[in-house]
mmCIF file of N, CA, C and O in Angstrom:
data_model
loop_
_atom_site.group_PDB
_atom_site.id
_atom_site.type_symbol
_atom_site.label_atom_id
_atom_site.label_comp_id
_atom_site.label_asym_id
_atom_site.label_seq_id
_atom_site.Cartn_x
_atom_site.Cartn_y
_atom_site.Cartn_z
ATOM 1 N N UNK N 140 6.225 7.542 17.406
ATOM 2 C CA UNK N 140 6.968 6.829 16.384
ATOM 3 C C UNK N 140 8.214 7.585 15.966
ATOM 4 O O UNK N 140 9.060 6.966 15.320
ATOM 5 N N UNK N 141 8.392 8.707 16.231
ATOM 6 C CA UNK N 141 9.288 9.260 16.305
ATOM 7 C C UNK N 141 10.739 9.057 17.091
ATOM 8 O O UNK N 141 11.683 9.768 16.749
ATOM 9 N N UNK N 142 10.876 8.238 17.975
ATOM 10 C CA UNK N 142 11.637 7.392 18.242
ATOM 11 C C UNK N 142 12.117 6.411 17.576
ATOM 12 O O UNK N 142 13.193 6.003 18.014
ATOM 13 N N UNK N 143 11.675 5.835 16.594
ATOM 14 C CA UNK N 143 11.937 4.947 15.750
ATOM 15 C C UNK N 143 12.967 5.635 14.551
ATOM 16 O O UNK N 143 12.478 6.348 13.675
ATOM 17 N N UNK N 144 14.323 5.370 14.602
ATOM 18 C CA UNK N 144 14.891 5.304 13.363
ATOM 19 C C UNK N 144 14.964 5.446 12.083
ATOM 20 O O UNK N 144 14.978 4.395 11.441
ATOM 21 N N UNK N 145 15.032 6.731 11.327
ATOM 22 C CA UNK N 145 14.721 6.842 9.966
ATOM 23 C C UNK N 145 12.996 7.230 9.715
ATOM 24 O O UNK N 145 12.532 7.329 8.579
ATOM 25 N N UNK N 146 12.443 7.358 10.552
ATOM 26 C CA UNK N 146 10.794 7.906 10.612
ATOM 27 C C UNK N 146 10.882 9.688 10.589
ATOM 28 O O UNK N 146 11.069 10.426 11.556
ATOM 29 N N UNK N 147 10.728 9.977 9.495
ATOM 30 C CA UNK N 147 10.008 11.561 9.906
ATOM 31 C C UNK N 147 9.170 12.132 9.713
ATOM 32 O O UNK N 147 8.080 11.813 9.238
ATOM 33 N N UNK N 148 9.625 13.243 10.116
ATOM 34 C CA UNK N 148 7.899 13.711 10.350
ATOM 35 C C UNK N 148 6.684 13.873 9.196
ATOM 36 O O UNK N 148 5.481 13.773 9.438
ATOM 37 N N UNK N 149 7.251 14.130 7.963
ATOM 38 C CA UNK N 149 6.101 13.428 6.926
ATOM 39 C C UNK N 149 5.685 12.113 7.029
ATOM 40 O O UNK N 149 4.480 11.898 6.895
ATOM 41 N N UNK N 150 6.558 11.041 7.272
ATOM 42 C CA UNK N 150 6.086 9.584 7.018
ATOM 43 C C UNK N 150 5.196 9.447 8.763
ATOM 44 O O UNK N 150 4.278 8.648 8.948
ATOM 45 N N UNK N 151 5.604 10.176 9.602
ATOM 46 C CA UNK N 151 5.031 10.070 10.815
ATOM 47 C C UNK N 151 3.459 10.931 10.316
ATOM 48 O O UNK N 151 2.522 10.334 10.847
ATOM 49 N N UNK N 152 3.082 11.849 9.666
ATOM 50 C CA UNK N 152 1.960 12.271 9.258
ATOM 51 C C UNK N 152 0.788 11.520 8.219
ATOM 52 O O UNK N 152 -0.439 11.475 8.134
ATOM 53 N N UNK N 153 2.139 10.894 7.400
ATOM 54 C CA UNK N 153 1.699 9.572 6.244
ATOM 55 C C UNK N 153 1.222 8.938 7.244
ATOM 56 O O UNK N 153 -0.003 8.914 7.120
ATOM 57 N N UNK N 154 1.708 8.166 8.602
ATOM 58 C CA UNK N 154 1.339 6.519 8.875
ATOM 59 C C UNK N 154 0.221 7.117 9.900
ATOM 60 O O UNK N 154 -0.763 6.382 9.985
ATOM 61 N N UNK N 155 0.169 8.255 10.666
ATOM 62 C CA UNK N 155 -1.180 8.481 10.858
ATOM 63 C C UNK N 155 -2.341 8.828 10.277
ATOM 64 O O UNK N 155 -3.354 8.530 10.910
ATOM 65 N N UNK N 156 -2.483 9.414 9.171
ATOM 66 C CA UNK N 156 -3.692 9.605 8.202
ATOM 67 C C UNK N 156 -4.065 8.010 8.119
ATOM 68 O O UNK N 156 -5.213 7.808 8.515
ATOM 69 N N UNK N 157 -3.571 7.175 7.822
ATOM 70 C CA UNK N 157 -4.005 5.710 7.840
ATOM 71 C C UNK N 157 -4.208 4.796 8.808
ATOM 72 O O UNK N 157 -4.341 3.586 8.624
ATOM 73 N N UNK N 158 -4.241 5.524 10.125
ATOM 74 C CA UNK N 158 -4.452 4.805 11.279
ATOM 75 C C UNK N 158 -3.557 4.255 11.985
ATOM 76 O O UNK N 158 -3.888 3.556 12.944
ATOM 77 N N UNK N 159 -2.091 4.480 11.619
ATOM 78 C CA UNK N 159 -0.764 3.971 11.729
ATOM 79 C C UNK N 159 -0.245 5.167 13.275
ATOM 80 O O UNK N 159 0.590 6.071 13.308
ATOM 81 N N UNK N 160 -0.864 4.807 13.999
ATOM 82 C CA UNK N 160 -0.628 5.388 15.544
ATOM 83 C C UNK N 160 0.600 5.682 16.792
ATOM 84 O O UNK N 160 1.097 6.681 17.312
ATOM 85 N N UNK N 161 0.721 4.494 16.895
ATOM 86 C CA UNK N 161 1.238 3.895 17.426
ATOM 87 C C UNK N 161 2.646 2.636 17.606
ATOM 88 O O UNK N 161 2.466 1.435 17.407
ATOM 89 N N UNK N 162 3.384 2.967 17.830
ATOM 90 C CA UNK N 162 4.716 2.266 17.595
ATOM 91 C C UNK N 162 4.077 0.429 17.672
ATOM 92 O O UNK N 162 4.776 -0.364 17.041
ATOM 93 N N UNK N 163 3.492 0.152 18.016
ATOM 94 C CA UNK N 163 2.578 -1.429 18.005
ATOM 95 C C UNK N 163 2.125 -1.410 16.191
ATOM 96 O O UNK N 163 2.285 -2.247 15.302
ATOM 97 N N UNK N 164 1.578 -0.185 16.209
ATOM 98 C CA UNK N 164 0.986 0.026 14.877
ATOM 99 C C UNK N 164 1.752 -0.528 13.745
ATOM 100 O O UNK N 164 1.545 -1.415 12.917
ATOM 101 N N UNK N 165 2.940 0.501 14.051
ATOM 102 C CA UNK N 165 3.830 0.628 12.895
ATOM 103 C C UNK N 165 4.756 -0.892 13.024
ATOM 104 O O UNK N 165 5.157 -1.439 11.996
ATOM 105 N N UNK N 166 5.051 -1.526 14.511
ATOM 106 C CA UNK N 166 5.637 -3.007 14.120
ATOM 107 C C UNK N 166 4.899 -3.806 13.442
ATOM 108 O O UNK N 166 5.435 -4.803 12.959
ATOM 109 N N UNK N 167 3.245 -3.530 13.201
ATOM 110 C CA UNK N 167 2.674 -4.698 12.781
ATOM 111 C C UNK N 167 2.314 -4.484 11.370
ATOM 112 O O UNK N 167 1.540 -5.202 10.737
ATOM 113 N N UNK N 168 2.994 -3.334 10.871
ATOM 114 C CA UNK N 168 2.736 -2.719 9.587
ATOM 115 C C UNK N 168 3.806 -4.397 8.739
ATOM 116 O O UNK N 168 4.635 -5.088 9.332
ATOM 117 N N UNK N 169 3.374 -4.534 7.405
ATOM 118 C CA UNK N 169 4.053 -5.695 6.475
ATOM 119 C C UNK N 169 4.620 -4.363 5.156
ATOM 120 O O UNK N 169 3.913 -3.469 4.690
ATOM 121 N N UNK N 170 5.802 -4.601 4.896
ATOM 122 C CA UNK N 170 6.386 -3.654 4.077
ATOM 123 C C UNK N 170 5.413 -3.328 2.981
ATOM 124 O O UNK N 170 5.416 -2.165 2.579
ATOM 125 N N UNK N 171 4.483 -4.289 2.374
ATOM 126 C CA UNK N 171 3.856 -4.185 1.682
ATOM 127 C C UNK N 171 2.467 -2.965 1.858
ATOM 128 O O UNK N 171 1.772 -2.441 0.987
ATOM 129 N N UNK N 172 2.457 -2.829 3.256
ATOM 130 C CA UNK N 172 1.581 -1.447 3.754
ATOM 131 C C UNK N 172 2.093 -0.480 3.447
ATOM 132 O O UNK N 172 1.457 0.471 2.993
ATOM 133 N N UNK N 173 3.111 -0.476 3.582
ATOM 134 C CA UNK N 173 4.155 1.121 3.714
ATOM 135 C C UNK N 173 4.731 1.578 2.068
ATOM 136 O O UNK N 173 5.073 2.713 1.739
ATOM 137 N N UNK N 174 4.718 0.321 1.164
ATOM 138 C CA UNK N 174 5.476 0.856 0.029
ATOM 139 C C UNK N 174 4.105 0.635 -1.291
ATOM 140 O O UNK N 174 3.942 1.247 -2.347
ATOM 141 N N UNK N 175 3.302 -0.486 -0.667
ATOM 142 C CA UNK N 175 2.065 -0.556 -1.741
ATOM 143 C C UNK N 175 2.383 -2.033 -2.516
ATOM 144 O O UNK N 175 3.183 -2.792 -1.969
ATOM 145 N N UNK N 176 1.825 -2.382 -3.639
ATOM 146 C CA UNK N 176 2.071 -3.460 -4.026
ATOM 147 C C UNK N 176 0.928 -4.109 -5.320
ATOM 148 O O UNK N 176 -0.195 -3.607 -5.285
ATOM 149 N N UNK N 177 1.138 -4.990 -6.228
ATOM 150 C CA UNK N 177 0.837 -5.298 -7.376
ATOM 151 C C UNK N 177 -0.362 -6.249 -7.141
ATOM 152 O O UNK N 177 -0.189 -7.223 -6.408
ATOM 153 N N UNK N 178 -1.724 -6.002 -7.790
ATOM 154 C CA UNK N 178 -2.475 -7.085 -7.127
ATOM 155 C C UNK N 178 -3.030 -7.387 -8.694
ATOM 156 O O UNK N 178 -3.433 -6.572 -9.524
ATOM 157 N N UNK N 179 -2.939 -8.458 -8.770
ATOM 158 C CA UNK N 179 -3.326 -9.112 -10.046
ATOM 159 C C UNK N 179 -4.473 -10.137 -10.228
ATOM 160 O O UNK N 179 -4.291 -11.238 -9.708
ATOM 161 N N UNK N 180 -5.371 -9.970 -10.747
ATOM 162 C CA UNK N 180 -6.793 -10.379 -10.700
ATOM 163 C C UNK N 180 -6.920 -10.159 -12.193
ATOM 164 O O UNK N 180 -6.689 -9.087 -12.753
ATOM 165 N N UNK N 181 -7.423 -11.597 -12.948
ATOM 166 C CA UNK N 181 -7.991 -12.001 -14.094
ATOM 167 C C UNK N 181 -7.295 -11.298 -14.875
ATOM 168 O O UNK N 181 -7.963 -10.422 -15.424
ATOM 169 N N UNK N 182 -5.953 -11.326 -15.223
ATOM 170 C CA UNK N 182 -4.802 -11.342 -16.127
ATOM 171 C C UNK N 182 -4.550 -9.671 -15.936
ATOM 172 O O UNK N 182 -3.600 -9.279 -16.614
ATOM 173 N N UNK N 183 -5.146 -8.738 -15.232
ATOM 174 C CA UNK N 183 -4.775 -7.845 -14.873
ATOM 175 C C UNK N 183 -3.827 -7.335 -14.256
ATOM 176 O O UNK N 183 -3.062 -8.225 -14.626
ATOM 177 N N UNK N 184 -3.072 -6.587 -13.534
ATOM 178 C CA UNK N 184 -2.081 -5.386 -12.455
ATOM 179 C C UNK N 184 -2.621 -4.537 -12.346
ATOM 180 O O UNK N 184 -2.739 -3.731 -13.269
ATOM 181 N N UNK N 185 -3.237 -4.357 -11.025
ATOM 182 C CA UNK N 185 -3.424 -3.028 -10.463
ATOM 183 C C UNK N 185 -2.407 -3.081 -9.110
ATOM 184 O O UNK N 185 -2.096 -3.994 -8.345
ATOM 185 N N UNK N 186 -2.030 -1.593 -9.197
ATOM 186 C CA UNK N 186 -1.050 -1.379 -8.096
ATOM 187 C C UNK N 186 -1.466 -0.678 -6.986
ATOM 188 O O UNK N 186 -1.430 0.545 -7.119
ATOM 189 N N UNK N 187 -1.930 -1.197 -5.708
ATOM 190 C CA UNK N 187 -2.222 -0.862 -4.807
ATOM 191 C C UNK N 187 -1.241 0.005 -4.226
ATOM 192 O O UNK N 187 -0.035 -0.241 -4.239
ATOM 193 N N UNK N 188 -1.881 1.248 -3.605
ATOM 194 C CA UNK N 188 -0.829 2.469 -3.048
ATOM 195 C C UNK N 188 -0.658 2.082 -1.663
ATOM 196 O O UNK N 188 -1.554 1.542 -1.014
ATOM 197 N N UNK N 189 0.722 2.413 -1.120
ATOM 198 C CA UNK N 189 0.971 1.958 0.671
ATOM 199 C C UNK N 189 1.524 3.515 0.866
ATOM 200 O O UNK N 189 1.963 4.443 0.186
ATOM 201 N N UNK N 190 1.183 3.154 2.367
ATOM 202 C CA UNK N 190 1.072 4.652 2.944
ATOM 203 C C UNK N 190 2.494 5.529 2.786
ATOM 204 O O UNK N 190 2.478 6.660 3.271
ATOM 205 N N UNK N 191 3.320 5.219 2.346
ATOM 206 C CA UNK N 191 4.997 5.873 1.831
ATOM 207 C C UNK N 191 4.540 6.664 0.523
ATOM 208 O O UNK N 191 5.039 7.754 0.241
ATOM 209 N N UNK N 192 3.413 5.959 -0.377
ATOM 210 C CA UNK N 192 3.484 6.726 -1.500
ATOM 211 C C UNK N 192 3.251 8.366 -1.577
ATOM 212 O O UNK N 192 2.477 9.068 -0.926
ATOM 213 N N UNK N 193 4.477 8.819 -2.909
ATOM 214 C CA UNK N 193 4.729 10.379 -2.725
ATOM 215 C C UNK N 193 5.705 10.351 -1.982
ATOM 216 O O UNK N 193 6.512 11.209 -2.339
ATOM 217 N N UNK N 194 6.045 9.778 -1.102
ATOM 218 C CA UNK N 194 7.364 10.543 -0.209
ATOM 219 C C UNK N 194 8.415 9.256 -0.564
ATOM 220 O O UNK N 194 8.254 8.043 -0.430
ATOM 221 N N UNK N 195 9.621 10.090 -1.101
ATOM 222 C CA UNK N 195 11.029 9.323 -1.286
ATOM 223 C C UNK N 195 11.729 8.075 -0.028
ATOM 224 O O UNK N 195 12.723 8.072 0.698
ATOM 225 N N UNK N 196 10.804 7.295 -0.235
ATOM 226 C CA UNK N 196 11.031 5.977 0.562
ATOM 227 C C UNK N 196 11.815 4.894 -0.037
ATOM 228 O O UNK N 196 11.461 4.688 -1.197
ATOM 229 N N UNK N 197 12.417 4.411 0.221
ATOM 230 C CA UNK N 197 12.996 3.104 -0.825
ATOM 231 C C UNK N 197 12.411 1.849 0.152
ATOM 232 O O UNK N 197 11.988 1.846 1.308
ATOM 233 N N UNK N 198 12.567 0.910 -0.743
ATOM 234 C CA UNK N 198 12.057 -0.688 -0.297
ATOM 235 C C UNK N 198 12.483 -0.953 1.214
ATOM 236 O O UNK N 198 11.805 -1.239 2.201
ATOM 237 N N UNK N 199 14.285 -0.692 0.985
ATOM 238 C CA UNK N 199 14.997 -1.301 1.667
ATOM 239 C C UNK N 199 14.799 -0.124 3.165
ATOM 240 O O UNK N 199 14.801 -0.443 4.354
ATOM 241 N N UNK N 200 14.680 0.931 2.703
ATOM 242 C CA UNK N 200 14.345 2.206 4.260
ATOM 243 C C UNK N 200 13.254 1.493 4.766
ATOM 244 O O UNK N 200 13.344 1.060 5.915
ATOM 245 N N UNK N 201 12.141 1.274 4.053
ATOM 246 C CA UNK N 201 10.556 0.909 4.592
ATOM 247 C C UNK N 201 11.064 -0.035 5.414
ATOM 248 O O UNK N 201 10.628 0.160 6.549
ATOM 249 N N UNK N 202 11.895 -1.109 5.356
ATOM 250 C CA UNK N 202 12.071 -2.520 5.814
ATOM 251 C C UNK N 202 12.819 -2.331 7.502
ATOM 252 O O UNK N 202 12.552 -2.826 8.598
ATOM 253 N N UNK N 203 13.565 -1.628 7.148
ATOM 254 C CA UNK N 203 14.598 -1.255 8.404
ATOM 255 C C UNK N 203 13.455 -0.187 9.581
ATOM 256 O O UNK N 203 13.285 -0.243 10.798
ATOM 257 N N UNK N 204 12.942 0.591 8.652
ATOM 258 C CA UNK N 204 12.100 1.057 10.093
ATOM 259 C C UNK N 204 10.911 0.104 10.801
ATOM 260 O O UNK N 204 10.577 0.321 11.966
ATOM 261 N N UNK N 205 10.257 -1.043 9.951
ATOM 262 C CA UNK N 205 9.637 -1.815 10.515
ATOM 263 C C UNK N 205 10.482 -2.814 11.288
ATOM 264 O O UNK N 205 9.818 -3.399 12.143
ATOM 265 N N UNK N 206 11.906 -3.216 11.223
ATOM 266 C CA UNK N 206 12.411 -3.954 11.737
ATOM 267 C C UNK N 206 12.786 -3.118 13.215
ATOM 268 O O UNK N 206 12.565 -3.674 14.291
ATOM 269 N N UNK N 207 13.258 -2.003 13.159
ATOM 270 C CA UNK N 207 13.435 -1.023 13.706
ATOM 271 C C UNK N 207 12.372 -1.134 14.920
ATOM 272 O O UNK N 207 12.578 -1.511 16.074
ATOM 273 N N UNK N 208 11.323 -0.749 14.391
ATOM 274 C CA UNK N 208 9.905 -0.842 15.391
ATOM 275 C C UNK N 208 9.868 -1.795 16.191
ATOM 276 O O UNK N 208 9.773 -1.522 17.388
ATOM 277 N N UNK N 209 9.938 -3.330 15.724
ATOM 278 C CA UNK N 209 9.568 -4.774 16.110
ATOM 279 C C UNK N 209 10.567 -4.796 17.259
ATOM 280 O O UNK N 209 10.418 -5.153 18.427
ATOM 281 N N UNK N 210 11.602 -4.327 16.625
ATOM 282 C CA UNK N 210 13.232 -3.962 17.768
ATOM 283 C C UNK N 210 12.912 -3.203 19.101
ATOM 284 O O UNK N 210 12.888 -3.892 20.121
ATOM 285 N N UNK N 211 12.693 -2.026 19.193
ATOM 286 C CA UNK N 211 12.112 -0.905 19.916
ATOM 287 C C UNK N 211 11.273 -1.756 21.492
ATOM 288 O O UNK N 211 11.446 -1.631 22.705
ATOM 289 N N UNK N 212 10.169 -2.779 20.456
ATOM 290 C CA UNK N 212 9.379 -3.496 21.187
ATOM 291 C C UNK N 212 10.050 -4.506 21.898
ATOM 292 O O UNK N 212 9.867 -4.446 23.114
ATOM 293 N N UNK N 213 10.770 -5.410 21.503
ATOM 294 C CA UNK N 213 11.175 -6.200 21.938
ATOM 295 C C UNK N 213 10.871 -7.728 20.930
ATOM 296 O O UNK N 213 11.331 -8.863 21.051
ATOM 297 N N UNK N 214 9.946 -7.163 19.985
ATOM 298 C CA UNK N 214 9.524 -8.392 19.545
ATOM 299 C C UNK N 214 10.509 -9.774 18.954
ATOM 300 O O UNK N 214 10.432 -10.999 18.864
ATOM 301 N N UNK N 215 11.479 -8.617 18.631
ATOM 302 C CA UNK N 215 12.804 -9.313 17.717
ATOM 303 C C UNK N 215 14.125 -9.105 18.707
ATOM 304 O O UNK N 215 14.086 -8.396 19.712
ATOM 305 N N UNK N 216 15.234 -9.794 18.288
ATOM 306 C CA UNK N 216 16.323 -9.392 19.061
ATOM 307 C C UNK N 216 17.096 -9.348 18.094
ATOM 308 O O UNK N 216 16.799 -9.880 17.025
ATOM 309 N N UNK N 217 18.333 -8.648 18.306
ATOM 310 C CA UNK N 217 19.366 -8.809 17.348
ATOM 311 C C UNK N 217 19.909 -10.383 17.524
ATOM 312 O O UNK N 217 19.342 -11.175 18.276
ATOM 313 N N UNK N 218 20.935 -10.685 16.828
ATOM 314 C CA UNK N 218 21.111 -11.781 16.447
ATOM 315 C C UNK N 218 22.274 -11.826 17.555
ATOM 316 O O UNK N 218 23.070 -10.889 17.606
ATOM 317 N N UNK N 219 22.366 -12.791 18.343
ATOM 318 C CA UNK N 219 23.986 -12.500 19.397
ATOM 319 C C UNK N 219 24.874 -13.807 18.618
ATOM 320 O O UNK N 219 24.421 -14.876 18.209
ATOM 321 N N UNK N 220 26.125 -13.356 18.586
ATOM 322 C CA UNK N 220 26.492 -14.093 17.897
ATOM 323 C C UNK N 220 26.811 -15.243 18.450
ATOM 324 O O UNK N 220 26.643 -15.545 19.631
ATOM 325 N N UNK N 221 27.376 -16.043 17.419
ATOM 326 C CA UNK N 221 27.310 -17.932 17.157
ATOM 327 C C UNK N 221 28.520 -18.082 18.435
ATOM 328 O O UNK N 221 29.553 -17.476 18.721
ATOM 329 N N UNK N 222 27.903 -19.020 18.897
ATOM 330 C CA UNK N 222 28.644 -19.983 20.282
ATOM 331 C C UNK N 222 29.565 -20.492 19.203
ATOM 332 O O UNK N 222 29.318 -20.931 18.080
ATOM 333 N N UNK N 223 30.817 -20.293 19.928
ATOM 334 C CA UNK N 223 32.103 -21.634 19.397
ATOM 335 C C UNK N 223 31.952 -22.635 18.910
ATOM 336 O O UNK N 223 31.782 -23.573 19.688
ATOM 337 N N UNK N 224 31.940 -22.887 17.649
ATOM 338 C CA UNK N 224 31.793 -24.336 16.976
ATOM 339 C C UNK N 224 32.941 -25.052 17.666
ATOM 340 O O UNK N 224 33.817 -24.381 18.212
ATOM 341 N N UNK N 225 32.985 -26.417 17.669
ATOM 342 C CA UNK N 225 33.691 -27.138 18.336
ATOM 343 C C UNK N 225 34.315 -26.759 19.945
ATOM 344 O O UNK N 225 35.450 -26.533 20.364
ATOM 345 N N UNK N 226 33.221 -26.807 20.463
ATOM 346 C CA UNK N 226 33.694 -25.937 21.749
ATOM 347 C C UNK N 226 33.147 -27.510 22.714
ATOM 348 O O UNK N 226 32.849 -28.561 22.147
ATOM 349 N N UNK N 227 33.127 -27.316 24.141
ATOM 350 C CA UNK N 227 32.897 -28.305 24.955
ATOM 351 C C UNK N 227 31.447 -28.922 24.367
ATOM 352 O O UNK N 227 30.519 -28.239 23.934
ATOM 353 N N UNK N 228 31.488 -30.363 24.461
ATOM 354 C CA UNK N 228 30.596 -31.249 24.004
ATOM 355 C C UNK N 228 31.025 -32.027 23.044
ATOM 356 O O UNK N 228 30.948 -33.251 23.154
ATOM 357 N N UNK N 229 31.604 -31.353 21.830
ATOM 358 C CA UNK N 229 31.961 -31.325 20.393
ATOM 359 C C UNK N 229 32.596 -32.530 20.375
ATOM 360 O O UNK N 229 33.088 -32.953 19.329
#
């Protein structure tokens, strides 16, 4: 995973203590794994911890290395840009 963009070697130690292995691993991670998240049950908030917690991660870093990952794989492509509006057919 170390190939992956913005991953180091603490968060690479973070996403393995949790079973987070493997670059498959880490594409199929949901930001909500990596940064944690609010679970609310019978008028309560409890805040579930994701495997970033303790280490200076922001929302928007967590997001880019999972996109990052999915990238790596192939799962996603970048976006190629827009064909000529009014071009032949039109």
């Amino acid at each position: 995973m170390g190939e992956v963009e913005g991953v180091t070697p603490q968060m690479q130690v973070a996403l393995g203590e949790h079973g987070v292995k493997s670059l498959d691993d880490l594409a199929g991670c949901a930001v909500d794994d990596l940064m944690g998240w609010i679970e609310r049950k019978d008028g309560e908030e409890k805040r579930e911890p994701g495997i970033f917690d303790g280490l200076d991660v922001s929302q928007p870093d967590a997001e880019a290395i999972v996109m990052a990952a999915r990238r790596k794989l192939g799962w996603i492509k970048d976006e190629e840009p827009a064909a000529e509006e009014g071009g032949e057919g039109a």
